[in-house]
Amino acid sequence: MIHLLLRKQTWGAMILLFILFSGIFVIATSDQADAQENKISAEELKKICRLSFTLRDAYQTQYTVYIFAQDEKKSTLKEEDFWTNNKPGDITYTGTYRAALLKKGDSYGTVQSADLDLHSITLPQTWHYTIKSKDTGTPDMLLITEWGSSNFNLAKPFIIRSGILQPLKFVDNKGKKLNDFDFYPAGRDDGIRMLSGSRVQFKFYNNTVFKYEIETFKLNISKLELRLSDTRYVNFNQPNWPNSGIGDRAYLENLKTSVMKGTLPNQPNIKLGMTHKSLLNTLKKAKFRENGEWGAYYVYSQYAIGFNSYLHELNNDSKVKVFNLFSEKRILYPEMVKLWLGKPQKEYLNEAEGGYDMIYKYGSRTLSFHYLEEDEQIHLISIY
């Protein structure tokens, strides 16, 4: 009885093992078939691709990205395309375009799952391109772009990570996703550049303020994101990239530090509360002097220093009570101040002064921004 039971258990175990291994074989065969379907020879990729780009990963391993469509159709452009600069007679291809990645030295490329959101290509073309990295540990970037407006394209960035073409998402300075489409505005021709330290800058002309807007992002490879790290505006007559000066983030952080210390920005020896005599011994002669509503001011090219006494009352013991910074050349907007300094304690229409005030408190000190119209450029910054 015991031997019969053992024999039944043995046969049952053998049957279960047979079923298990059969299932594993079927799954393995299926996976192998899928893998074969996702592999395309280098020779075939060269034949079927419509566009190809050379791209390096963070380890400087070189790949070729081949873009192709199995349902591709061909036609001829009938009218001039002012966005792509294509002429009538140029060949247009349409289809559901995919990417295949071929590592340097390999015989087969792998079809990628990344959504290019690309449905047409007109040749010759220049609006899909690569940006080379500046650092050894930073990958090159592929930009797939589409028309955004008369001033800029919408650029969708990709990098190669772990042998896979991956799209990047844009997040703000706090890590919140900026949009649902992973596109960002960039001017045509030279609207994107890479800097050292895995930084990427996007520049476009902003019609609402008639200035170039520049955003700097920091690439995080592990998170596949471009995180906002700085902002800046430059005048419309300065179309080139600004290679000097600091962005809004560092400028505002410097302002905040000066307020907390009660000093004139970039001149720490000039302090709130210092005497008129000490100021005269420290600072060069003012361009001119005038009386304001609450006291006298010594006016210099980029700032004015206010006292607690009027001109006719000034003496050695009169005290410095305010610094007014003339900020027109800085090109700073309220939205950028809020982005980097956070929500102000107060923001209101100052009818007495004519314009808007935005107030930040740091201990006993105050940082105030003044602008004439809502969301217009800030023209005066006060520290008191």
C-alpha positions as YAML, in Angstrom:
chain: A
units: angstrom
residues:
- id: 1
  name: MET
  ca: [0.00, 0.00, 0.00]
- id: 2
  name: ILE
  ca: [2.81, 2.35, 0.90]
- id: 3
  name: HIS
  ca: [4.77, 1.38, -2.29]
- id: 4
  name: LEU
  ca: [1.67, 2.02, -4.45]
- id: 5
  name: LEU
  ca: [1.17, 5.43, -2.89]
- id: 6
  name: LEU
  ca: [4.83, 6.34, -3.43]
- id: 7
  name: ARG
  ca: [4.62, 5.16, -7.07]
- id: 8
  name: LYS
  ca: [1.54, 7.33, -7.66]
- id: 9
  name: GLN
  ca: [3.29, 10.34, -6.10]
- id: 10
  name: THR
  ca: [6.39, 9.76, -8.26]
- id: 11
  name: TRP
  ca: [4.34, 9.56, -11.49]
- id: 12
  name: GLY
  ca: [2.40, 12.67, -10.45]
- id: 13
  name: ALA
  ca: [5.61, 14.57, -9.79]
- id: 14
  name: MET
  ca: [7.03, 13.53, -13.19]
- id: 15
  name: ILE
  ca: [3.87, 14.72, -14.96]
- id: 16
  name: LEU
  ca: [3.99, 18.08, -13.14]
- id: 17
  name: LEU
  ca: [7.67, 18.50, -14.03]
- id: 18
  name: PHE
  ca: [6.91, 17.73, -17.68]
- id: 19
  name: ILE
  ca: [4.14, 20.34, -17.75]
- id: 20
  name: LEU
  ca: [6.38, 22.90, -16.00]
- id: 21
  name: PHE
  ca: [9.32, 22.44, -18.37]
- id: 22
  name: SER
  ca: [6.99, 22.44, -21.38]
- id: 23
  name: GLY
  ca: [5.59, 25.79, -20.24]
- id: 24
  name: ILE
  ca: [9.07, 27.22, -19.70]
- id: 25
  name: PHE
  ca: [10.10, 26.01, -23.18]
- id: 26
  name: VAL
  ca: [7.04, 27.65, -24.76]
- id: 27
  name: ILE
  ca: [7.66, 30.95, -22.92]
- id: 28
  name: ALA
  ca: [11.36, 30.90, -23.79]
- id: 29
  name: THR
  ca: [10.57, 30.15, -27.44]
- id: 30
  name: SER
  ca: [8.01, 32.99, -27.48]
- id: 31
  name: ASP
  ca: [10.47, 35.44, -25.87]
- id: 32
  name: GLN
  ca: [13.15, 34.40, -28.34]
- id: 33
  name: ALA
  ca: [10.76, 35.02, -31.23]
- id: 34
  name: ASP
  ca: [9.84, 38.46, -29.84]
- id: 35
  name: ALA
  ca: [13.53, 39.27, -29.41]
- id: 36
  name: GLN
  ca: [14.19, 38.27, -33.01]
- id: 37
  name: GLU
  ca: [11.33, 40.51, -34.18]
- id: 38
  name: ASN
  ca: [12.88, 43.44, -32.27]
- id: 39
  name: LYS
  ca: [16.27, 42.88, -33.91]
- id: 40
  name: ILE
  ca: [17.13, 44.30, -37.34]
- id: 41
  name: SER
  ca: [20.45, 43.85, -39.10]
- id: 42
  name: ALA
  ca: [22.69, 46.85, -39.62]
- id: 43
  name: GLU
  ca: [22.44, 46.47, -43.40]
- id: 44
  name: GLU
  ca: [18.64, 46.40, -43.28]
- id: 45
  name: LEU
  ca: [18.49, 49.44, -40.98]
- id: 46
  name: LYS
  ca: [20.56, 51.46, -43.43]
- id: 47
  name: LYS
  ca: [18.11, 50.55, -46.19]
- id: 48
  name: ILE
  ca: [14.84, 51.28, -44.36]
- id: 49
  name: CYS
  ca: [15.82, 54.29, -42.22]
- id: 50
  name: ARG
  ca: [14.69, 57.78, -43.18]
- id: 51
  name: LEU
  ca: [16.97, 59.58, -40.69]
- id: 52
  name: SER
  ca: [19.99, 58.50, -38.67]
- id: 53
  name: PHE
  ca: [21.96, 60.15, -35.86]
- id: 54
  name: THR
  ca: [25.16, 59.33, -33.98]
- id: 55
  name: LEU
  ca: [24.72, 59.48, -30.22]
- id: 56
  name: ARG
  ca: [26.95, 58.68, -27.23]
- id: 57
  name: ASP
  ca: [25.81, 57.55, -23.79]
- id: 58
  name: ALA
  ca: [27.32, 58.78, -20.50]
- id: 59
  name: TYR
  ca: [30.19, 56.27, -20.87]
- id: 60
  name: GLN
  ca: [30.93, 57.68, -24.34]
- id: 61
  name: THR
  ca: [29.81, 54.44, -25.99]
- id: 62
  name: GLN
  ca: [28.73, 55.29, -29.53]
- id: 63
  name: TYR
  ca: [25.38, 54.30, -31.02]
- id: 64
  name: THR
  ca: [23.54, 55.06, -34.22]
- id: 65
  name: VAL
  ca: [19.86, 55.93, -33.93]
- id: 66
  name: TYR
  ca: [17.94, 54.85, -37.04]
- id: 67
  name: ILE
  ca: [14.46, 56.31, -37.56]
- id: 68
  name: PHE
  ca: [12.09, 54.36, -39.81]
- id: 69
  name: ALA
  ca: [8.39, 53.62, -40.45]
- id: 70
  name: GLN
  ca: [7.03, 50.31, -41.72]
- id: 71
  name: ASP
  ca: [3.88, 52.04, -43.00]
- id: 72
  name: GLU
  ca: [5.74, 54.86, -44.74]
- id: 73
  name: LYS
  ca: [4.17, 56.71, -47.68]
- id: 74
  name: LYS
  ca: [5.85, 59.13, -50.08]
- id: 75
  name: SER
  ca: [4.58, 62.36, -51.64]
- id: 76
  name: THR
  ca: [5.87, 65.62, -53.08]
- id: 77
  name: LEU
  ca: [5.61, 68.97, -51.32]
- id: 78
  name: LYS
  ca: [3.23, 71.22, -53.26]
- id: 79
  name: GLU
  ca: [3.90, 74.50, -51.43]
- id: 80
  name: GLU
  ca: [6.81, 76.07, -49.61]
- id: 81
  name: ASP
  ca: [7.05, 75.10, -45.93]
- id: 82
  name: PHE
  ca: [8.28, 78.18, -44.09]
- id: 83
  name: TRP
  ca: [8.75, 76.25, -40.85]
- id: 84
  name: THR
  ca: [11.10, 73.63, -42.27]
- id: 85
  name: ASN
  ca: [12.46, 75.85, -45.08]
- id: 86
  name: ASN
  ca: [11.49, 73.20, -47.62]
- id: 87
  name: LYS
  ca: [10.62, 74.09, -51.21]
- id: 88
  name: PRO
  ca: [7.93, 72.79, -53.59]
- id: 89
  name: GLY
  ca: [9.12, 69.51, -55.07]
- id: 90
  name: ASP
  ca: [10.89, 68.32, -51.92]
- id: 91
  name: ILE
  ca: [9.97, 64.77, -50.92]
- id: 92
  name: THR
  ca: [7.71, 64.26, -47.90]
- id: 93
  name: TYR
  ca: [7.38, 60.95, -46.07]
- id: 94
  name: THR
  ca: [4.59, 60.10, -43.63]
- id: 95
  name: GLY
  ca: [4.13, 57.16, -41.29]
- id: 96
  name: THR
  ca: [4.40, 55.96, -37.71]
- id: 97
  name: TYR
  ca: [8.09, 56.47, -37.10]
- id: 98
  name: ARG
  ca: [10.06, 54.38, -34.64]
- id: 99
  name: ALA
  ca: [13.72, 54.27, -33.61]
- id: 100
  name: ALA
  ca: [16.20, 51.40, -33.65]
- id: 101
  name: LEU
  ca: [19.48, 51.55, -31.75]
- id: 102
  name: LEU
  ca: [22.69, 50.05, -33.13]
- id: 103
  name: LYS
  ca: [25.71, 49.93, -30.83]
- id: 104
  name: LYS
  ca: [29.03, 50.58, -32.55]
- id: 105
  name: GLY
  ca: [30.53, 47.26, -33.67]
- id: 106
  name: ASP
  ca: [27.26, 45.28, -33.43]
- id: 107
  name: SER
  ca: [25.67, 43.53, -36.40]
- id: 108
  name: TYR
  ca: [22.07, 43.98, -35.24]
- id: 109
  name: GLY
  ca: [20.13, 46.94, -33.91]
- id: 110
  name: THR
  ca: [17.27, 46.85, -31.42]
- id: 111
  name: VAL
  ca: [13.90, 48.47, -32.08]
- id: 112
  name: GLN
  ca: [13.04, 50.94, -29.31]
- id: 113
  name: SER
  ca: [9.74, 51.46, -27.51]
- id: 114
  name: ALA
  ca: [10.26, 55.21, -27.00]
- id: 115
  name: ASP
  ca: [7.46, 57.28, -28.54]
- id: 116
  name: LEU
  ca: [9.05, 59.74, -30.96]
- id: 117
  name: ASP
  ca: [5.69, 61.41, -31.68]
- id: 118
  name: LEU
  ca: [6.97, 61.78, -35.23]
- id: 119
  name: HIS
  ca: [4.64, 61.28, -38.20]
- id: 120
  name: SER
  ca: [6.18, 63.12, -41.15]
- id: 121
  name: ILE
  ca: [9.63, 63.91, -42.52]
- id: 122
  name: THR
  ca: [10.41, 66.24, -45.41]
- id: 123
  name: LEU
  ca: [13.90, 66.08, -46.89]
- id: 124
  name: PRO
  ca: [16.30, 67.78, -46.70]
- id: 125
  name: GLN
  ca: [15.75, 68.50, -43.00]
- id: 126
  name: THR
  ca: [17.57, 70.25, -40.15]
- id: 127
  name: TRP
  ca: [14.96, 70.45, -37.37]
- id: 128
  name: HIS
  ca: [15.72, 67.04, -35.79]
- id: 129
  name: TYR
  ca: [19.31, 67.07, -34.54]
- id: 130
  name: THR
  ca: [21.79, 66.12, -31.81]
- id: 131
  name: ILE
  ca: [23.60, 68.17, -29.18]
- id: 132
  name: LYS
  ca: [27.02, 66.94, -28.08]
- id: 133
  name: SER
  ca: [27.78, 66.78, -24.35]
- id: 134
  name: LYS
  ca: [30.53, 68.84, -22.72]
- id: 135
  name: ASP
  ca: [31.43, 66.33, -19.98]
- id: 136
  name: THR
  ca: [32.66, 62.74, -20.03]
- id: 137
  name: GLY
  ca: [29.86, 61.56, -17.73]
- id: 138
  name: THR
  ca: [27.07, 63.29, -19.69]
- id: 139
  name: PRO
  ca: [25.34, 61.68, -22.69]
- id: 140
  name: ASP
  ca: [24.67, 63.37, -26.02]
- id: 141
  name: MET
  ca: [21.10, 64.47, -26.63]
- id: 142
  name: LEU
  ca: [18.74, 63.83, -29.54]
- id: 143
  name: LEU
  ca: [16.10, 66.50, -30.19]
- id: 144
  name: ILE
  ca: [12.92, 65.68, -32.09]
- id: 145
  name: THR
  ca: [11.13, 68.99, -32.75]
- id: 146
  name: GLU
  ca: [7.86, 70.25, -34.15]
- id: 147
  name: TRP
  ca: [6.43, 73.67, -34.99]
- id: 148
  name: GLY
  ca: [5.40, 75.67, -31.93]
- id: 149
  name: SER
  ca: [4.93, 79.26, -33.09]
- id: 150
  name: SER
  ca: [6.45, 81.82, -35.42]
- id: 151
  name: ASN
  ca: [9.25, 82.30, -32.88]
- id: 152
  name: PHE
  ca: [10.17, 78.82, -31.70]
- id: 153
  name: ASN
  ca: [9.93, 75.06, -32.09]
- id: 154
  name: LEU
  ca: [8.83, 72.57, -29.46]
- id: 155
  name: ALA
  ca: [11.75, 70.27, -28.73]
- id: 156
  name: LYS
  ca: [11.47, 66.74, -27.30]
- id: 157
  name: PRO
  ca: [14.80, 65.46, -25.90]
- id: 158
  name: PHE
  ca: [16.12, 61.86, -25.73]
- id: 159
  name: ILE
  ca: [19.27, 60.27, -24.32]
- id: 160
  name: ILE
  ca: [20.69, 56.75, -24.33]
- id: 161
  name: ARG
  ca: [20.76, 55.10, -20.91]
- id: 162
  name: SER
  ca: [21.69, 51.44, -20.35]
- id: 163
  name: GLY
  ca: [21.56, 50.81, -24.09]
- id: 164
  name: ILE
  ca: [18.00, 52.15, -24.46]
- id: 165
  name: LEU
  ca: [16.76, 55.36, -26.08]
- id: 166
  name: GLN
  ca: [14.88, 57.21, -23.33]
- id: 167
  name: PRO
  ca: [12.76, 60.41, -23.43]
- id: 168
  name: LEU
  ca: [13.42, 63.10, -20.83]
- id: 169
  name: LYS
  ca: [10.77, 64.95, -18.85]
- id: 170
  name: PHE
  ca: [10.94, 68.60, -17.77]
- id: 171
  name: VAL
  ca: [10.45, 69.45, -14.07]
- id: 172
  name: ASP
  ca: [10.52, 72.74, -12.20]
- id: 173
  name: ASN
  ca: [12.97, 73.69, -9.44]
- id: 174
  name: LYS
  ca: [10.90, 71.70, -6.92]
- id: 175
  name: GLY
  ca: [10.68, 68.57, -9.06]
- id: 176
  name: LYS
  ca: [7.11, 69.07, -10.31]
- id: 177
  name: LYS
  ca: [6.51, 68.10, -13.95]
- id: 178
  name: LEU
  ca: [6.24, 71.15, -16.19]
- id: 179
  name: ASN
  ca: [4.01, 69.68, -18.90]
- id: 180
  name: ASP
  ca: [2.38, 66.45, -20.07]
- id: 181
  name: PHE
  ca: [4.03, 66.34, -23.48]
- id: 182
  name: ASP
  ca: [7.75, 66.56, -22.59]
- id: 183
  name: PHE
  ca: [8.26, 69.32, -25.16]
- id: 184
  name: TYR
  ca: [9.87, 72.68, -24.39]
- id: 185
  name: PRO
  ca: [10.15, 75.92, -26.44]
- id: 186
  name: ALA
  ca: [13.44, 76.45, -28.25]
- id: 187
  name: GLY
  ca: [14.36, 78.99, -30.89]
- id: 188
  name: ARG
  ca: [15.23, 77.71, -34.35]
- id: 189
  name: ASP
  ca: [18.84, 77.18, -35.44]
- id: 190
  name: ASP
  ca: [20.56, 77.84, -32.08]
- id: 191
  name: GLY
  ca: [17.80, 77.48, -29.49]
- id: 192
  name: ILE
  ca: [19.46, 74.74, -27.40]
- id: 193
  name: ARG
  ca: [22.97, 74.29, -26.11]
- id: 194
  name: MET
  ca: [24.78, 72.09, -23.59]
- id: 195
  name: LEU
  ca: [27.03, 73.52, -20.89]
- id: 196
  name: SER
  ca: [29.44, 71.86, -18.49]
- id: 197
  name: GLY
  ca: [28.03, 70.23, -15.37]
- id: 198
  name: SER
  ca: [25.27, 68.39, -17.29]
- id: 199
  name: ARG
  ca: [23.40, 71.64, -17.86]
- id: 200
  name: VAL
  ca: [21.18, 72.30, -20.87]
- id: 201
  name: GLN
  ca: [19.92, 75.75, -21.90]
- id: 202
  name: PHE
  ca: [16.76, 76.49, -23.92]
- id: 203
  name: LYS
  ca: [16.32, 79.93, -25.48]
- id: 204
  name: PHE
  ca: [13.34, 81.42, -27.33]
- id: 205
  name: TYR
  ca: [11.92, 84.84, -28.15]
- id: 206
  name: ASN
  ca: [9.03, 85.71, -25.83]
- id: 207
  name: ASN
  ca: [6.51, 87.88, -27.70]
- id: 208
  name: THR
  ca: [4.70, 88.95, -24.54]
- id: 209
  name: VAL
  ca: [7.73, 90.82, -23.14]
- id: 210
  name: PHE
  ca: [9.71, 91.35, -26.39]
- id: 211
  name: LYS
  ca: [12.78, 89.67, -24.94]
- id: 212
  name: TYR
  ca: [14.68, 86.41, -25.19]
- id: 213
  name: GLU
  ca: [13.82, 84.01, -22.39]
- id: 214
  name: ILE
  ca: [16.51, 81.56, -21.33]
- id: 215
  name: GLU
  ca: [15.95, 78.55, -19.05]
- id: 216
  name: THR
  ca: [18.79, 76.42, -17.72]
- id: 217
  name: PHE
  ca: [18.08, 72.80, -16.79]
- id: 218
  name: LYS
  ca: [20.20, 70.25, -14.95]
- id: 219
  name: LEU
  ca: [20.19, 66.75, -16.45]
- id: 220
  name: ASN
  ca: [19.53, 63.91, -14.00]
- id: 221
  name: ILE
  ca: [20.32, 60.67, -15.85]
- id: 222
  name: SER
  ca: [18.96, 58.28, -13.21]
- id: 223
  name: LYS
  ca: [15.59, 60.08, -13.07]
- id: 224
  name: LEU
  ca: [15.50, 60.84, -16.81]
- id: 225
  name: GLU
  ca: [14.62, 64.46, -16.12]
- id: 226
  name: LEU
  ca: [15.72, 67.99, -16.89]
- id: 227
  name: ARG
  ca: [15.27, 70.05, -13.72]
- id: 228
  name: LEU
  ca: [14.98, 73.84, -13.89]
- id: 229
  name: SER
  ca: [18.06, 75.38, -12.26]
- id: 230
  name: ASP
  ca: [18.09, 78.99, -13.50]
- id: 231
  name: THR
  ca: [16.27, 81.64, -15.55]
- id: 232
  name: ARG
  ca: [17.23, 84.80, -17.36]
- id: 233
  name: TYR
  ca: [15.91, 87.35, -19.86]
- id: 234
  name: VAL
  ca: [17.98, 89.32, -22.37]
- id: 235
  name: ASN
  ca: [16.95, 92.17, -24.66]
- id: 236
  name: PHE
  ca: [15.69, 91.46, -28.17]
- id: 237
  name: ASN
  ca: [18.73, 93.25, -29.63]
- id: 238
  name: GLN
  ca: [21.00, 90.72, -27.91]
- id: 239
  name: PRO
  ca: [20.08, 87.52, -29.73]
- id: 240
  name: ASN
  ca: [23.31, 85.69, -28.89]
- id: 241
  name: TRP
  ca: [23.71, 83.51, -25.83]
- id: 242
  name: PRO
  ca: [24.71, 85.55, -22.75]
- id: 243
  name: ASN
  ca: [28.20, 84.38, -21.82]
- id: 244
  name: SER
  ca: [28.66, 86.69, -18.86]
- id: 245
  name: GLY
  ca: [26.65, 87.73, -15.84]
- id: 246
  name: ILE
  ca: [24.58, 85.62, -13.49]
- id: 247
  name: GLY
  ca: [21.06, 84.26, -13.76]
- id: 248
  name: ASP
  ca: [17.99, 85.17, -11.71]
- id: 249
  name: ARG
  ca: [18.55, 82.45, -9.12]
- id: 250
  name: ALA
  ca: [22.04, 83.54, -8.05]
- id: 251
  name: TYR
  ca: [21.11, 87.23, -8.32]
- id: 252
  name: LEU
  ca: [18.11, 86.83, -6.00]
- id: 253
  name: GLU
  ca: [19.99, 84.62, -3.54]
- id: 254
  name: ASN
  ca: [22.67, 87.33, -3.36]
- id: 255
  name: LEU
  ca: [19.96, 89.94, -2.75]
- id: 256
  name: LYS
  ca: [18.46, 87.84, 0.04]
- id: 257
  name: THR
  ca: [21.85, 87.44, 1.71]
- id: 258
  name: SER
  ca: [22.48, 91.20, 1.51]
- id: 259
  name: VAL
  ca: [19.07, 91.92, 3.07]
- id: 260
  name: MET
  ca: [19.70, 89.55, 5.97]
- id: 261
  name: LYS
  ca: [23.08, 91.21, 6.60]
- id: 262
  name: GLY
  ca: [21.73, 94.72, 6.01]
- id: 263
  name: THR
  ca: [24.39, 95.50, 3.41]
- id: 264
  name: LEU
  ca: [24.47, 97.01, -0.08]
- id: 265
  name: PRO
  ca: [24.72, 94.11, -2.59]
- id: 266
  name: ASN
  ca: [28.33, 93.44, -3.61]
- id: 267
  name: GLN
  ca: [29.53, 96.16, -1.22]
- id: 268
  name: PRO
  ca: [29.43, 94.60, 2.27]
- id: 269
  name: ASN
  ca: [31.20, 97.59, 3.83]
- id: 270
  name: ILE
  ca: [28.14, 99.78, 3.14]
- id: 271
  name: LYS
  ca: [25.52, 98.94, 5.79]
- id: 272
  name: LEU
  ca: [22.09, 100.04, 6.92]
- id: 273
  name: GLY
  ca: [22.38, 102.08, 10.09]
- id: 274
  name: MET
  ca: [25.88, 103.36, 9.39]
- id: 275
  name: THR
  ca: [26.40, 107.08, 9.97]
- id: 276
  name: HIS
  ca: [26.57, 109.74, 7.31]
- id: 277
  name: LYS
  ca: [30.18, 110.43, 8.32]
- id: 278
  name: SER
  ca: [31.18, 106.78, 7.93]
- id: 279
  name: LEU
  ca: [29.52, 106.62, 4.52]
- id: 280
  name: LEU
  ca: [31.41, 109.68, 3.28]
- id: 281
  name: ASN
  ca: [34.67, 108.09, 4.41]
- id: 282
  name: THR
  ca: [33.81, 104.80, 2.63]
- id: 283
  name: LEU
  ca: [32.02, 105.65, -0.62]
- id: 284
  name: LYS
  ca: [32.95, 107.94, -3.49]
- id: 285
  name: LYS
  ca: [31.03, 111.15, -4.11]
- id: 286
  name: ALA
  ca: [27.46, 110.72, -5.39]
- id: 287
  name: LYS
  ca: [26.40, 111.78, -8.88]
- id: 288
  name: PHE
  ca: [23.85, 114.05, -7.24]
- id: 289
  name: ARG
  ca: [21.84, 114.49, -4.06]
- id: 290
  name: GLU
  ca: [18.10, 115.01, -3.64]
- id: 291
  name: ASN
  ca: [15.29, 114.95, -1.11]
- id: 292
  name: GLY
  ca: [12.73, 112.19, -1.22]
- id: 293
  name: GLU
  ca: [9.42, 111.97, 0.62]
- id: 294
  name: TRP
  ca: [11.00, 110.57, 3.80]
- id: 295
  name: GLY
  ca: [14.57, 111.86, 3.68]
- id: 296
  name: ALA
  ca: [17.66, 112.66, 1.63]
- id: 297
  name: TYR
  ca: [19.16, 110.41, -1.06]
- id: 298
  name: TYR
  ca: [22.65, 110.14, -2.46]
- id: 299
  name: VAL
  ca: [22.19, 108.91, -6.03]
- id: 300
  name: TYR
  ca: [24.78, 106.79, -7.88]
- id: 301
  name: SER
  ca: [24.62, 105.14, -11.32]
- id: 302
  name: GLN
  ca: [23.08, 101.85, -10.19]
- id: 303
  name: TYR
  ca: [21.60, 102.64, -6.78]
- id: 304
  name: ALA
  ca: [20.61, 105.34, -4.30]
- id: 305
  name: ILE
  ca: [21.28, 105.50, -0.57]
- id: 306
  name: GLY
  ca: [18.59, 107.03, 1.63]
- id: 307
  name: PHE
  ca: [18.97, 108.68, 5.06]
- id: 308
  name: ASN
  ca: [16.73, 109.39, 8.01]
- id: 309
  name: SER
  ca: [17.28, 113.13, 7.56]
- id: 310
  name: TYR
  ca: [16.62, 115.62, 4.76]
- id: 311
  name: LEU
  ca: [19.49, 117.38, 2.98]
- id: 312
  name: HIS
  ca: [19.32, 120.49, 5.14]
- id: 313
  name: GLU
  ca: [19.32, 118.31, 8.27]
- id: 314
  name: LEU
  ca: [22.14, 115.91, 7.39]
- id: 315
  name: ASN
  ca: [24.94, 115.74, 9.94]
- id: 316
  name: ASN
  ca: [27.68, 113.31, 10.93]
- id: 317
  name: ASP
  ca: [25.27, 111.22, 12.99]
- id: 318
  name: SER
  ca: [22.48, 110.88, 10.38]
- id: 319
  name: LYS
  ca: [21.83, 107.22, 9.60]
- id: 320
  name: VAL
  ca: [21.50, 105.20, 6.37]
- id: 321
  name: LYS
  ca: [17.97, 103.74, 6.31]
- id: 322
  name: VAL
  ca: [17.40, 102.36, 2.77]
- id: 323
  name: PHE
  ca: [19.12, 101.11, -0.40]
- id: 324
  name: ASN
  ca: [17.27, 101.60, -3.70]
- id: 325
  name: LEU
  ca: [18.59, 99.49, -6.57]
- id: 326
  name: PHE
  ca: [17.84, 100.56, -10.16]
- id: 327
  name: SER
  ca: [17.02, 97.23, -11.79]
- id: 328
  name: GLU
  ca: [15.97, 98.03, -15.37]
- id: 329
  name: LYS
  ca: [19.15, 96.52, -16.81]
- id: 330
  name: ARG
  ca: [18.67, 93.39, -14.72]
- id: 331
  name: ILE
  ca: [15.46, 92.47, -16.66]
- id: 332
  name: LEU
  ca: [13.68, 90.81, -13.75]
- id: 333
  name: TYR
  ca: [9.99, 89.87, -13.59]
- id: 334
  name: PRO
  ca: [7.70, 89.15, -10.61]
- id: 335
  name: GLU
  ca: [7.11, 85.54, -11.71]
- id: 336
  name: MET
  ca: [10.84, 84.82, -11.54]
- id: 337
  name: VAL
  ca: [11.14, 86.41, -8.10]
- id: 338
  name: LYS
  ca: [8.35, 84.16, -6.83]
- id: 339
  name: LEU
  ca: [9.93, 81.14, -8.49]
- id: 340
  name: TRP
  ca: [13.25, 81.51, -6.68]
- id: 341
  name: LEU
  ca: [12.27, 83.32, -3.46]
- id: 342
  name: GLY
  ca: [8.84, 81.74, -2.94]
- id: 343
  name: LYS
  ca: [5.55, 83.44, -2.15]
- id: 344
  name: PRO
  ca: [5.93, 87.03, -0.84]
- id: 345
  name: GLN
  ca: [4.47, 88.13, 2.48]
- id: 346
  name: LYS
  ca: [2.65, 90.96, 0.70]
- id: 347
  name: GLU
  ca: [1.78, 91.85, -2.87]
- id: 348
  name: TYR
  ca: [-0.45, 94.84, -3.55]
- id: 349
  name: LEU
  ca: [-1.24, 97.89, -5.67]
- id: 350
  name: ASN
  ca: [0.51, 100.88, -4.14]
- id: 351
  name: GLU
  ca: [-1.71, 103.74, -5.29]
- id: 352
  name: ALA
  ca: [0.29, 106.34, -3.38]
- id: 353
  name: GLU
  ca: [3.54, 105.44, -5.16]
- id: 354
  name: GLY
  ca: [1.90, 104.44, -8.44]
- id: 355
  name: GLY
  ca: [2.51, 100.78, -9.22]
- id: 356
  name: TYR
  ca: [2.78, 97.42, -7.47]
- id: 357
  name: ASP
  ca: [4.85, 96.34, -4.48]
- id: 358
  name: MET
  ca: [5.97, 92.83, -3.60]
- id: 359
  name: ILE
  ca: [7.35, 92.45, -0.07]
- id: 360
  name: TYR
  ca: [9.64, 89.80, 1.48]
- id: 361
  name: LYS
  ca: [10.55, 89.87, 5.19]
- id: 362
  name: TYR
  ca: [13.82, 88.41, 6.51]
- id: 363
  name: GLY
  ca: [13.96, 88.97, 10.24]
- id: 364
  name: SER
  ca: [13.92, 92.71, 10.90]
- id: 365
  name: ARG
  ca: [14.87, 93.52, 7.30]
- id: 366
  name: THR
  ca: [12.65, 94.00, 4.23]
- id: 367
  name: LEU
  ca: [13.20, 93.31, 0.53]
- id: 368
  name: SER
  ca: [10.75, 95.13, -1.73]
- id: 369
  name: PHE
  ca: [10.20, 94.93, -5.50]
- id: 370
  name: HIS
  ca: [8.41, 97.71, -7.40]
- id: 371
  name: TYR
  ca: [6.82, 97.51, -10.88]
- id: 372
  name: LEU
  ca: [4.40, 99.80, -12.68]
- id: 373
  name: GLU
  ca: [1.95, 97.27, -14.15]
- id: 374
  name: GLU
  ca: [0.94, 93.81, -13.03]
- id: 375
  name: ASP
  ca: [3.54, 91.21, -14.14]
- id: 376
  name: GLU
  ca: [5.64, 93.90, -15.85]
- id: 377
  name: GLN
  ca: [9.40, 94.20, -15.49]
- id: 378
  name: ILE
  ca: [10.63, 95.26, -12.04]
- id: 379
  name: HIS
  ca: [12.22, 98.73, -12.17]
- id: 380
  name: LEU
  ca: [13.20, 99.29, -8.52]
- id: 381
  name: ILE
  ca: [14.35, 97.07, -5.65]
- id: 382
  name: SER
  ca: [14.53, 98.41, -2.07]
- id: 383
  name: ILE
  ca: [16.35, 97.06, 0.99]
- id: 384
  name: TYR
  ca: [15.49, 98.52, 4.39]
...
